[in-house]
Coordinates of C-alpha atoms (C1' of nucleotides) in Angstrom, one line a residue:
Chain A
M678 CA -13.1 7.8 31.3
T679 CA -12.9 11.3 32.7
T680 CA -15.5 14.0 32.7
H681 CA -14.7 17.1 30.7
D682 CA -15.4 20.6 32.0
N683 CA -14.7 21.9 28.5
D684 CA -18.3 22.4 27.3
A685 CA -17.2 22.5 23.7
F686 CA -16.3 18.8 23.6
K687 CA -18.7 16.1 24.6
P688 CA -16.6 13.1 24.0
I689 CA -17.9 11.1 21.1
A690 CA -14.6 10.1 19.5
T691 CA -12.5 7.2 20.8
V692 CA -9.0 6.1 19.8
D693 CA -8.8 2.3 19.6
L694 CA -5.7 0.3 19.2
A695 CA -4.9 -3.0 17.5
I696 CA -1.7 -3.8 19.4
F697 CA 0.3 -6.6 17.9
S698 CA 3.3 -8.6 19.0
L699 CA 5.0 -11.9 18.3
T700 CA 4.4 -14.4 21.1
P701 CA 5.4 -18.0 21.1
A702 CA 2.0 -18.7 19.5
G703 CA 2.8 -16.3 16.6
L704 CA 1.3 -13.0 15.8
S705 CA -0.9 -11.9 18.7
V706 CA -3.2 -9.0 19.5
L707 CA -3.8 -7.4 22.9
L708 CA -7.4 -7.6 24.1
V709 CA -9.0 -6.2 27.2
R710 CA -12.1 -7.4 29.0
R711 CA -14.7 -4.7 29.3
T712 CA -15.8 -3.9 32.8
S713 CA -18.8 -1.7 32.1
A714 CA -21.7 -1.5 29.7
P715 CA -22.1 -1.7 26.8
F716 CA -20.7 -5.1 26.1
A717 CA -19.6 -5.6 29.8
G718 CA -17.5 -8.8 30.1
D719 CA -16.7 -9.0 26.4
W720 CA -13.3 -8.8 24.9
A721 CA -12.4 -5.6 23.0
L722 CA -9.5 -3.7 21.5
P723 CA -7.9 -1.4 24.0
G724 CA -9.1 2.2 23.6
G725 CA -10.3 5.3 25.3
W726 CA -12.0 8.6 24.8
I727 CA -9.9 11.4 23.4
H728 CA -9.0 14.0 26.1
I729 CA -8.7 17.3 24.4
D730 CA -7.2 18.7 27.5
E731 CA -4.4 16.2 27.7
D732 CA -3.9 14.9 24.2
A733 CA -2.0 17.1 21.8
D734 CA -3.3 15.2 18.8
L735 CA -4.8 11.8 17.8
E736 CA -1.4 10.1 17.9
A737 CA -0.7 11.4 21.4
A738 CA -4.1 10.0 22.4
A739 CA -3.1 6.6 21.0
R740 CA 0.2 6.7 22.8
R741 CA -1.5 7.5 26.0
V742 CA -3.8 4.5 25.7
L743 CA -0.9 2.3 24.8
K744 CA 1.1 3.5 27.8
E745 CA -1.9 2.9 30.1
K746 CA -2.4 -0.7 28.9
T747 CA 1.1 -1.9 28.4
G748 CA 3.6 0.5 29.9
V749 CA 5.3 0.9 26.5
E750 CA 6.1 4.5 25.5
T751 CA 7.7 4.3 22.1
P752 CA 5.9 1.8 19.9
Y753 CA 5.6 1.6 16.2
L754 CA 2.3 3.4 15.6
E755 CA 0.3 3.8 12.4
Q756 CA -3.1 5.1 11.7
L757 CA -5.4 2.5 10.2
Q758 CA -8.9 4.0 9.6
T759 CA -11.8 5.8 11.1
T760 CA -15.3 4.4 11.4
G761 CA -18.3 6.4 12.5
N762 CA -22.0 5.5 12.4
R763 CA -24.9 5.1 14.7
D764 CA -24.8 1.3 14.9
R765 CA -21.4 0.5 16.2
D766 CA -22.2 1.7 19.8
P767 CA -25.7 1.1 21.2
R768 CA -25.5 4.5 22.9
G769 CA -25.6 6.2 19.5
W770 CA -23.4 7.9 16.9
S771 CA -19.8 7.5 17.6
I772 CA -16.4 7.8 15.9
S773 CA -13.5 5.5 16.4
I774 CA -10.0 6.3 15.1
V775 CA -8.1 3.0 14.9
Y776 CA -4.3 2.8 15.2
I777 CA -2.1 -0.2 14.7
A778 CA 0.8 -0.6 17.2
L779 CA 3.6 -3.1 16.9
L780 CA 5.5 -4.1 20.0
S781 CA 8.7 -6.0 20.0
A782 CA 8.9 -9.3 21.9
D783 CA 11.2 -7.8 24.5
D784 CA 9.0 -4.7 25.0
V785 CA 6.3 -7.2 26.0
A786 CA 8.6 -9.4 28.2
E787 CA 10.1 -6.4 30.1
R788 CA 6.8 -4.7 30.9
Q789 CA 4.9 -7.7 31.9
D790 CA 4.3 -6.1 35.3
A791 CA 3.2 -2.8 33.8
M792 CA 0.6 -4.5 31.7
A793 CA -3.0 -3.9 32.7
E794 CA -4.4 -6.8 34.6
E795 CA -7.5 -7.3 32.5
A796 CA -5.4 -7.3 29.3
E797 CA -4.4 -10.5 27.5
W798 CA -2.4 -11.5 24.4
R799 CA -4.5 -13.6 22.0
P800 CA -2.9 -15.4 19.0
I801 CA -4.3 -14.5 15.6
E802 CA -6.0 -17.4 13.8
G803 CA -6.9 -16.5 10.2
E804 CA -8.7 -13.2 10.1
G805 CA -9.3 -12.8 13.8
V806 CA -9.0 -14.3 17.3
G807 CA -11.8 -16.9 17.2
L808 CA -13.7 -14.9 19.8
S809 CA -16.6 -12.5 19.5
L810 CA -15.5 -8.9 20.3
A811 CA -17.3 -5.9 21.6
F812 CA -18.7 -3.1 19.2
D813 CA -17.4 -3.5 15.7
H814 CA -14.0 -4.5 16.9
A815 CA -13.9 -7.8 15.1
A816 CA -14.2 -5.9 11.8
L817 CA -11.6 -3.4 12.9
L818 CA -9.2 -6.2 13.8
K819 CA -9.7 -7.9 10.4
E820 CA -8.9 -4.6 8.7
A821 CA -5.8 -4.2 10.8
L822 CA -4.6 -7.7 9.8
G823 CA -5.2 -6.9 6.2
R824 CA -3.1 -3.8 6.4
I825 CA -0.3 -5.7 8.2
R826 CA -0.3 -8.6 5.8
S827 CA -0.3 -6.3 2.8
K828 CA 2.6 -4.2 4.1
V829 CA 4.7 -7.3 4.7
E830 CA 5.1 -7.5 1.0
Y831 CA 6.6 -4.1 0.4
S832 CA 7.7 -2.4 3.6
S833 CA 9.9 -2.7 6.7
L834 CA 6.9 -3.1 8.9
P835 CA 7.8 -6.7 10.1
G836 CA 11.1 -5.3 11.5
H837 CA 9.2 -3.4 14.1
L838 CA 8.1 -6.7 15.7
L839 CA 11.7 -7.5 16.6
P840 CA 14.0 -6.0 19.2
V841 CA 16.1 -3.0 18.0
R842 CA 19.0 -5.3 17.1
F843 CA 18.4 -8.5 15.1
T844 CA 20.0 -10.7 12.5
L845 CA 18.8 -11.2 9.0
S846 CA 17.7 -14.8 9.8
E847 CA 15.6 -13.5 12.6
L848 CA 14.0 -10.9 10.4
Q849 CA 13.4 -13.5 7.6
S850 CA 11.6 -15.7 10.2
V851 CA 9.2 -12.8 11.0
Y852 CA 8.5 -12.2 7.3
E853 CA 7.9 -15.9 6.9
S854 CA 5.6 -16.1 9.9
L855 CA 3.5 -13.2 8.7
L856 CA 3.4 -14.4 5.1
G857 CA 2.8 -18.0 6.1
R858 CA 5.3 -19.3 3.7
K859 CA 9.1 -20.0 3.4
L860 CA 11.3 -17.5 1.7
D861 CA 14.6 -18.0 -0.1
K862 CA 17.5 -16.9 1.9
S863 CA 19.5 -15.4 -0.9
A864 CA 16.6 -13.6 -2.4
F865 CA 15.6 -12.2 0.9
R866 CA 19.1 -10.9 1.5
K867 CA 19.3 -9.3 -1.8
R868 CA 15.8 -7.7 -1.5
M869 CA 16.7 -6.3 1.9
A870 CA 19.9 -4.8 0.5
E871 CA 18.0 -3.1 -2.4
A872 CA 15.3 -1.9 -0.1
D873 CA 17.8 -0.2 2.1
F874 CA 15.7 -0.7 5.2
L875 CA 18.6 -2.0 7.3
E876 CA 21.8 -0.8 8.8
P877 CA 24.5 -3.2 10.0
V878 CA 25.5 -2.6 13.5
E879 CA 29.3 -2.2 13.0
G880 CA 31.3 -5.0 14.5
E881 CA 28.4 -6.5 16.3
M882 CA 27.7 -10.2 15.7
R883 CA 25.2 -12.6 17.1
R884 CA 27.2 -15.6 18.3
A885 CA 25.9 -19.1 19.0
S886 CA 27.3 -22.6 18.4
N887 CA 27.8 -21.9 14.7
R888 CA 29.0 -19.2 12.4
P889 CA 28.2 -15.7 13.9
A890 CA 25.7 -13.5 12.2
Q891 CA 25.8 -9.8 11.4
V892 CA 23.5 -7.7 13.6
F893 CA 21.3 -5.1 12.0
R894 CA 18.9 -2.4 13.0
L895 CA 16.1 -0.6 11.1
K896 CA 17.2 2.7 9.5
D897 CA 14.0 4.4 10.6
T898 CA 11.3 4.2 13.2
R899 CA 8.7 4.4 10.5
S900 CA 7.8 1.7 8.1
L901 CA 9.7 2.4 5.0
V902 CA 8.3 1.4 1.7
L903 CA 9.9 -0.3 -1.2
F904 CA 9.1 1.3 -4.5
D905 CA 9.3 -0.7 -7.6
R906 CA 8.3 0.2 -11.1
R907 CA 5.3 -2.1 -11.6
I908 CA 3.8 -0.6 -14.7
Chain B
M3 CA -23.5 24.4 8.8
T4 CA -26.6 23.4 10.8
T5 CA -27.2 23.6 14.5
H6 CA -27.9 20.4 16.3
D7 CA -30.6 19.9 18.8
N8 CA -29.1 16.6 19.9
D9 CA -27.3 17.6 23.0
A10 CA -25.0 14.5 22.9
F11 CA -23.2 15.8 19.9
K12 CA -21.5 19.1 19.8
P13 CA -20.1 19.0 16.3
I14 CA -16.4 18.9 16.4
A15 CA -15.7 16.5 13.6
T16 CA -15.7 17.5 9.9
V17 CA -15.5 15.5 6.8
D18 CA -13.2 17.1 4.2
L19 CA -12.8 16.0 0.6
A20 CA -9.9 16.1 -1.8
I21 CA -11.9 15.8 -5.0
F22 CA -9.9 15.1 -8.1
S23 CA -10.6 15.0 -11.8
L24 CA -8.8 15.2 -15.0
T25 CA -9.2 18.6 -16.7
P26 CA -7.4 19.9 -19.8
A27 CA -4.7 21.1 -17.5
G28 CA -4.2 17.6 -16.1
L29 CA -5.0 16.3 -12.6
S30 CA -7.0 18.9 -10.8
V31 CA -8.5 19.3 -7.3
L32 CA -11.7 21.1 -6.4
L33 CA -11.3 24.0 -4.0
V34 CA -13.9 26.3 -2.4
R35 CA -13.5 29.8 -1.2
R36 CA -14.4 30.2 2.5
T37 CA -17.1 32.7 3.2
S38 CA -16.8 32.9 7.0
A39 CA -14.2 32.9 9.7
P40 CA -11.8 31.4 10.3
F41 CA -9.8 31.8 7.1
A42 CA -12.6 33.7 5.4
G43 CA -11.7 34.4 1.8
D44 CA -9.1 31.6 1.7
W45 CA -9.3 28.6 -0.6
A46 CA -10.0 25.3 1.2
L47 CA -10.9 21.6 0.5
P48 CA -14.7 21.2 0.5
G49 CA -16.0 19.9 3.7
G50 CA -18.6 20.1 6.4
W51 CA -19.6 19.1 9.9
I52 CA -20.9 15.6 10.4
H53 CA -24.7 15.6 10.9
I54 CA -25.4 12.7 13.1
D55 CA -29.1 13.1 12.4
E56 CA -28.7 12.8 8.6
D57 CA -25.5 10.9 8.0
A58 CA -25.7 7.2 8.4
D59 CA -21.9 7.0 8.6
L60 CA -18.8 8.8 7.7
E61 CA -18.9 7.8 4.1
A62 CA -22.5 9.0 3.8
A63 CA -21.3 12.4 5.2
A64 CA -18.6 12.5 2.6
R65 CA -21.2 11.7 -0.2
R66 CA -23.5 14.4 1.1
V67 CA -20.7 17.0 1.0
L68 CA -19.8 15.9 -2.5
K69 CA -23.3 16.1 -3.7
E70 CA -23.7 19.6 -2.3
K71 CA -20.6 20.9 -4.0
T72 CA -20.7 19.1 -7.4
G73 CA -24.0 17.4 -7.8
V74 CA -22.3 14.0 -8.3
E75 CA -23.9 11.2 -6.4
T76 CA -21.8 8.1 -7.1
P77 CA -18.2 9.0 -7.1
Y78 CA -15.2 6.8 -6.3
L79 CA -14.6 7.5 -2.6
E80 CA -11.8 6.4 -0.4
Q81 CA -10.9 7.3 3.1
L82 CA -7.5 8.9 3.4
Q83 CA -6.7 9.8 7.0
T84 CA -7.9 11.5 10.1
T85 CA -6.2 14.4 11.7
G86 CA -7.1 15.8 15.1
N87 CA -5.3 18.4 17.3
R88 CA -5.7 21.7 18.9
D89 CA -3.7 23.7 16.3
R90 CA -5.4 23.0 13.0
D91 CA -8.4 25.2 13.8
P92 CA -8.0 28.4 15.8
R93 CA -11.3 27.7 17.5
G94 CA -9.7 24.7 19.3
W95 CA -9.5 20.9 19.2
S96 CA -11.1 19.5 16.1
I97 CA -11.0 16.3 14.1
S98 CA -11.1 16.1 10.3
I99 CA -11.7 12.8 8.5
V100 CA -10.4 13.3 4.9
Y101 CA -11.7 11.4 1.9
I102 CA -10.4 11.2 -1.6
A103 CA -13.0 11.4 -4.4
L104 CA -12.3 10.8 -8.0
L105 CA -14.7 12.2 -10.6
S106 CA -14.7 11.3 -14.3
A107 CA -14.3 14.1 -16.8
D108 CA -17.9 13.6 -18.0
D109 CA -19.3 13.8 -14.4
V110 CA -17.6 17.2 -14.3
A111 CA -18.8 18.4 -17.7
E112 CA -22.4 17.2 -17.2
R113 CA -22.9 18.8 -13.8
Q114 CA -21.2 22.1 -14.5
D115 CA -24.5 23.7 -13.6
A116 CA -24.9 21.8 -10.3
M117 CA -21.5 22.8 -9.1
A118 CA -21.3 25.2 -6.2
E119 CA -20.6 28.7 -7.4
E120 CA -17.7 29.4 -5.1
A121 CA -16.0 26.1 -6.2
E122 CA -13.2 25.9 -8.7
W123 CA -11.0 23.3 -10.3
R124 CA -7.3 24.0 -9.7
P125 CA -4.6 22.0 -11.5
I126 CA -2.0 20.2 -9.4
E127 CA 1.5 21.4 -9.7
G128 CA 4.0 19.2 -7.9
E129 CA 2.8 18.6 -4.4
G130 CA -0.1 21.1 -4.3
V131 CA -1.8 23.9 -6.1
G132 CA 0.7 26.7 -5.6
L133 CA -1.8 28.5 -3.3
S134 CA -1.9 28.7 0.4
L135 CA -4.9 26.9 1.8
A136 CA -7.1 27.3 4.9
F137 CA -6.5 25.2 8.1
D138 CA -4.0 22.3 7.4
H139 CA -5.5 21.7 4.0
A140 CA -2.3 22.1 2.1
A141 CA -0.8 19.2 4.2
L142 CA -4.0 17.1 3.6
L143 CA -3.8 17.7 -0.1
K144 CA -0.2 16.7 -0.2
E145 CA -1.1 13.4 1.6
A146 CA -3.9 12.8 -0.8
L147 CA -1.6 13.3 -3.8
G148 CA 0.9 10.9 -2.3
R149 CA -1.8 8.3 -1.9
I150 CA -3.0 8.7 -5.4
R151 CA 0.4 8.6 -6.9
S152 CA 1.4 5.5 -5.0
K153 CA -1.8 3.7 -5.9
V154 CA -1.2 4.3 -9.6
E155 CA 1.5 1.8 -9.4
Y156 CA -0.5 -1.2 -8.3
S157 CA -4.2 -0.5 -8.5
S158 CA -7.1 0.3 -10.8
L159 CA -7.5 3.7 -9.2
P160 CA -6.6 5.7 -12.4
G161 CA -9.6 4.1 -14.2
H162 CA -12.0 6.0 -11.9
L163 CA -10.9 9.2 -13.5
L164 CA -12.3 8.1 -16.8
P165 CA -15.9 7.7 -18.0
V166 CA -17.4 4.3 -17.4
R167 CA -16.4 3.1 -20.8
F168 CA -13.0 3.7 -22.2
T169 CA -10.3 2.2 -24.4
L170 CA -7.0 0.8 -23.3
S171 CA -5.1 3.7 -24.9
E172 CA -7.3 6.2 -23.0
L173 CA -6.5 4.4 -19.8
Q174 CA -2.8 4.2 -20.6
S175 CA -2.8 8.0 -21.1
V176 CA -4.3 8.5 -17.6
Y177 CA -1.6 6.3 -16.0
E178 CA 1.0 8.2 -18.0
S179 CA -0.3 11.5 -16.9
L180 CA -0.4 10.5 -13.2
L181 CA 3.0 8.9 -13.4
G182 CA 4.6 11.6 -15.4
R183 CA 6.3 9.2 -17.8
K184 CA 5.5 7.2 -21.0
L185 CA 4.6 3.5 -20.7
D186 CA 5.1 0.7 -23.2
K187 CA 1.9 -0.2 -25.0
S188 CA 2.5 -3.9 -25.0
A189 CA 3.6 -4.1 -21.4
F190 CA 0.7 -2.0 -20.3
R191 CA -1.7 -4.3 -22.1
K192 CA -0.2 -7.4 -20.6
R193 CA -0.2 -5.9 -17.1
M194 CA -3.9 -5.0 -17.4
A195 CA -4.7 -8.5 -18.5
E196 CA -2.9 -10.1 -15.6
A197 CA -4.3 -7.6 -13.1
D198 CA -7.8 -8.5 -14.2
F199 CA -9.2 -5.0 -13.5
L200 CA -10.9 -4.6 -16.8
E201 CA -13.9 -6.2 -18.6
P202 CA -14.3 -5.8 -22.3
V203 CA -17.7 -4.4 -23.3
E204 CA -18.7 -7.1 -25.7
G205 CA -19.0 -5.9 -29.3
E206 CA -18.5 -2.3 -28.5
M207 CA -15.7 -0.5 -30.3
R208 CA -14.5 3.1 -30.2
R209 CA -14.4 4.3 -33.9
A210 CA -12.4 7.2 -35.3
S211 CA -10.5 7.7 -38.4
N212 CA -8.4 4.7 -37.8
R213 CA -8.6 1.1 -36.6
P214 CA -11.4 0.8 -34.0
A215 CA -10.5 0.1 -30.4
Q216 CA -12.1 -2.3 -27.9
V217 CA -14.1 -0.6 -25.2
F218 CA -13.6 -1.6 -21.6
R219 CA -15.0 -0.9 -18.2
L220 CA -13.8 -1.5 -14.7
K221 CA -14.8 -4.7 -13.1
D222 CA -15.5 -3.1 -9.8
T223 CA -16.4 0.3 -8.4
R224 CA -13.6 0.0 -5.8
S225 CA -9.9 0.3 -6.6
L226 CA -8.7 -3.2 -7.1
V227 CA -5.2 -4.0 -6.1
L228 CA -2.6 -6.0 -8.0
F229 CA -0.8 -8.4 -5.8
D230 CA 2.6 -9.5 -6.7
R231 CA 5.0 -11.7 -4.8
R232 CA 7.7 -9.2 -3.9
I233 CA 9.6 -11.0 -1.3
Chain C
dC1155 C1' 43.6 -30.9 18.4
dG1156 C1' 40.7 -32.1 14.7
dG1157 C1' 36.5 -33.8 12.8
dC1158 C1' 31.5 -32.8 12.9
dC1159 C1' 27.5 -30.1 13.4
dT1160 C1' 25.0 -25.9 12.7
dT1161 C1' 23.7 -21.7 10.8
dA1162 C1' 25.7 -17.6 7.9
dG1163 C1' 26.5 -16.0 3.8
dT1164 C1' 27.8 -16.5 -1.6
dG1165 C1' 27.5 -18.2 -6.3
dT1166 C1' 25.3 -19.9 -10.3
dA1167 C1' 22.6 -22.1 -14.0
dA1168 C1' 18.0 -22.4 -15.6
dA1169 C1' 13.7 -20.4 -15.8
dT1170 C1' 11.0 -16.4 -16.2
dA1171 C1' 10.0 -11.6 -17.0
dT1172 C1' 10.8 -7.2 -19.0
dT1173 C1' 12.0 -4.1 -22.6
dC1174 C1' 12.2 -2.2 -27.0
dA1175 C1' 11.1 -1.8 -31.4
dA1176 C1' 9.3 -3.5 -35.5
dC1177 C1' 5.4 -5.6 -37.5
dT1178 C1' 0.5 -6.5 -38.9
dA1179 C1' -4.6 -5.0 -38.6
dA1180 C1' -8.5 -2.2 -39.5
dG1181 C1' -10.6 1.4 -40.1
dT1182 C1' -11.1 6.7 -42.3
dT1183 C1' -9.8 10.2 -45.6
dA1184 C1' -8.6 12.1 -50.2
Chain D
dT327 C1' -7.1 2.5 -54.0
dA328 C1' -3.2 4.4 -51.7
dA329 C1' -1.9 7.1 -47.7
dC330 C1' -2.5 7.8 -43.0
dT331 C1' -3.5 6.9 -38.2
dT332 C1' -4.1 4.4 -34.2
dA333 C1' -5.0 -0.7 -32.4
dG334 C1' -3.1 -4.6 -31.3
dT335 C1' 0.8 -8.6 -31.8
dT336 C1' 5.2 -10.6 -32.1
dG337 C1' 9.8 -11.7 -31.0
dA338 C1' 14.7 -11.2 -29.9
dA339 C1' 17.9 -9.1 -26.6
dT340 C1' 18.4 -8.2 -21.9
dA341 C1' 17.5 -8.3 -17.1
dT342 C1' 15.6 -10.4 -13.1
dT343 C1' 14.1 -14.2 -10.3
dT344 C1' 14.3 -18.7 -8.5
dA345 C1' 16.1 -22.9 -6.7
dC346 C1' 19.6 -25.0 -4.8
dA347 C1' 24.3 -26.1 -4.1
dC348 C1' 28.3 -24.5 -2.3
dT349 C1' 31.8 -22.2 0.9
dA350 C1' 32.6 -19.9 5.6
dA351 C1' 33.0 -19.6 10.5
dG352 C1' 32.1 -20.5 14.6
dG353 C1' 31.1 -24.0 18.8
dC354 C1' 30.9 -28.9 20.5
dC355 C1' 32.7 -33.3 21.6
dG356 C1' 35.7 -37.1 21.4

DNA sequence: CGGCCTTAGTGTAAATATTCAACTAAGTTA
DNA sequence: TAACTTAGTTGAATATTTACACTAAGGCCG
């Protein structure tokens, strides 16, 4: 938390991040332990004040916080929502702009060293982490989970939890893990083809002690949406 | 724009509203003409600074602005997105939390007198109003339209543009108008039944020079979402 | 080398959903 | 009372989804 010379901006707005990744325990969120009041000692979503002298925009602020906590520079990032009221922080009126970030499993593995010491991955159980969180962060986390689970149904979002290159089966496993149910292989394949989220990596196959699988990558760094005529 | 005594909060965050209604020209947005710099004389989305002494939370701030401009107190309100950077306002870093509000045609008719003088309904053409707007408001309006058009496909949002009581045909017309295409009557009826957005108003029928139609109302003041298994 | 195991990827028949258009219903108007 | 208008229903043709079996292509092991 830096002090600002710029008199025009008393920091009152923070950027908070719900950073998700797939760990062996399933979908997990990164939490940090607060070191100062209020809520000292409690777990919280990583966040920080906006620095109007450093941050070009809100997304840049979110990237900076992410970099500080995890070392990752190019995550999937999506704005979730903004809350502001006088109750969420005992110090008074404050605004929090919440972002969702998705990290791939190898992002997490590679940067284990860069990760902030007081930070920890916590597996998701139901609508939260089974832990009381600082501020209104439990509610923010619940919203973030709702967004993620809803976007599984109609977007390429789950692909951002995998490394850049993956097979269809690996992707299907992520969808299944987020949805909490098994999917039909042939239907999944057809849906992905129609949705046009994926690009085969020419000539590259994943080989194991069985038939090799085509390797794919996402066509876009954003989460693409599948449009259907519903009405 | 009031001055704040509270030293802890130099206003830097505004709430801006994309207020929509159905006018004879179709979907329209409420614009106000700016009276002071920057962008004096330009059209803009209605908005205002957040008053931490008056506004319990961001949504309350949005309701206050709406009331000031239109006289309407209980609109449909939904948070769209938050932008913040140093370019959107020539005076420096600023944050805008944007809300979408939907007014019913009779809200608008009844409160014609309460409506701010410098405000005007502008019909939507394509992705905007064919008018250059102050700040980054043209981009914000475009985002708002994207959100609305996407939610037509899977939510009860269009119902909030109608008076509290309406017939299925009236509702279908709104969907058609927002989608820009005709829908099948029987498919629409079936979809609405499955979606469970609507509640028949017992015994109440809309009578004209033809067979009377059942009157419905929305089950909820929020926009309910239709969940389908897509994958 | 050749059979076996495993996972990749395809095919297909049955069940379900969508579409399109005609039909019946219930009022007002002349 | 017949014509007209919009509400609401029905059903056959068509398209899509689902469930599951089948074929493909490797490595492994005797």
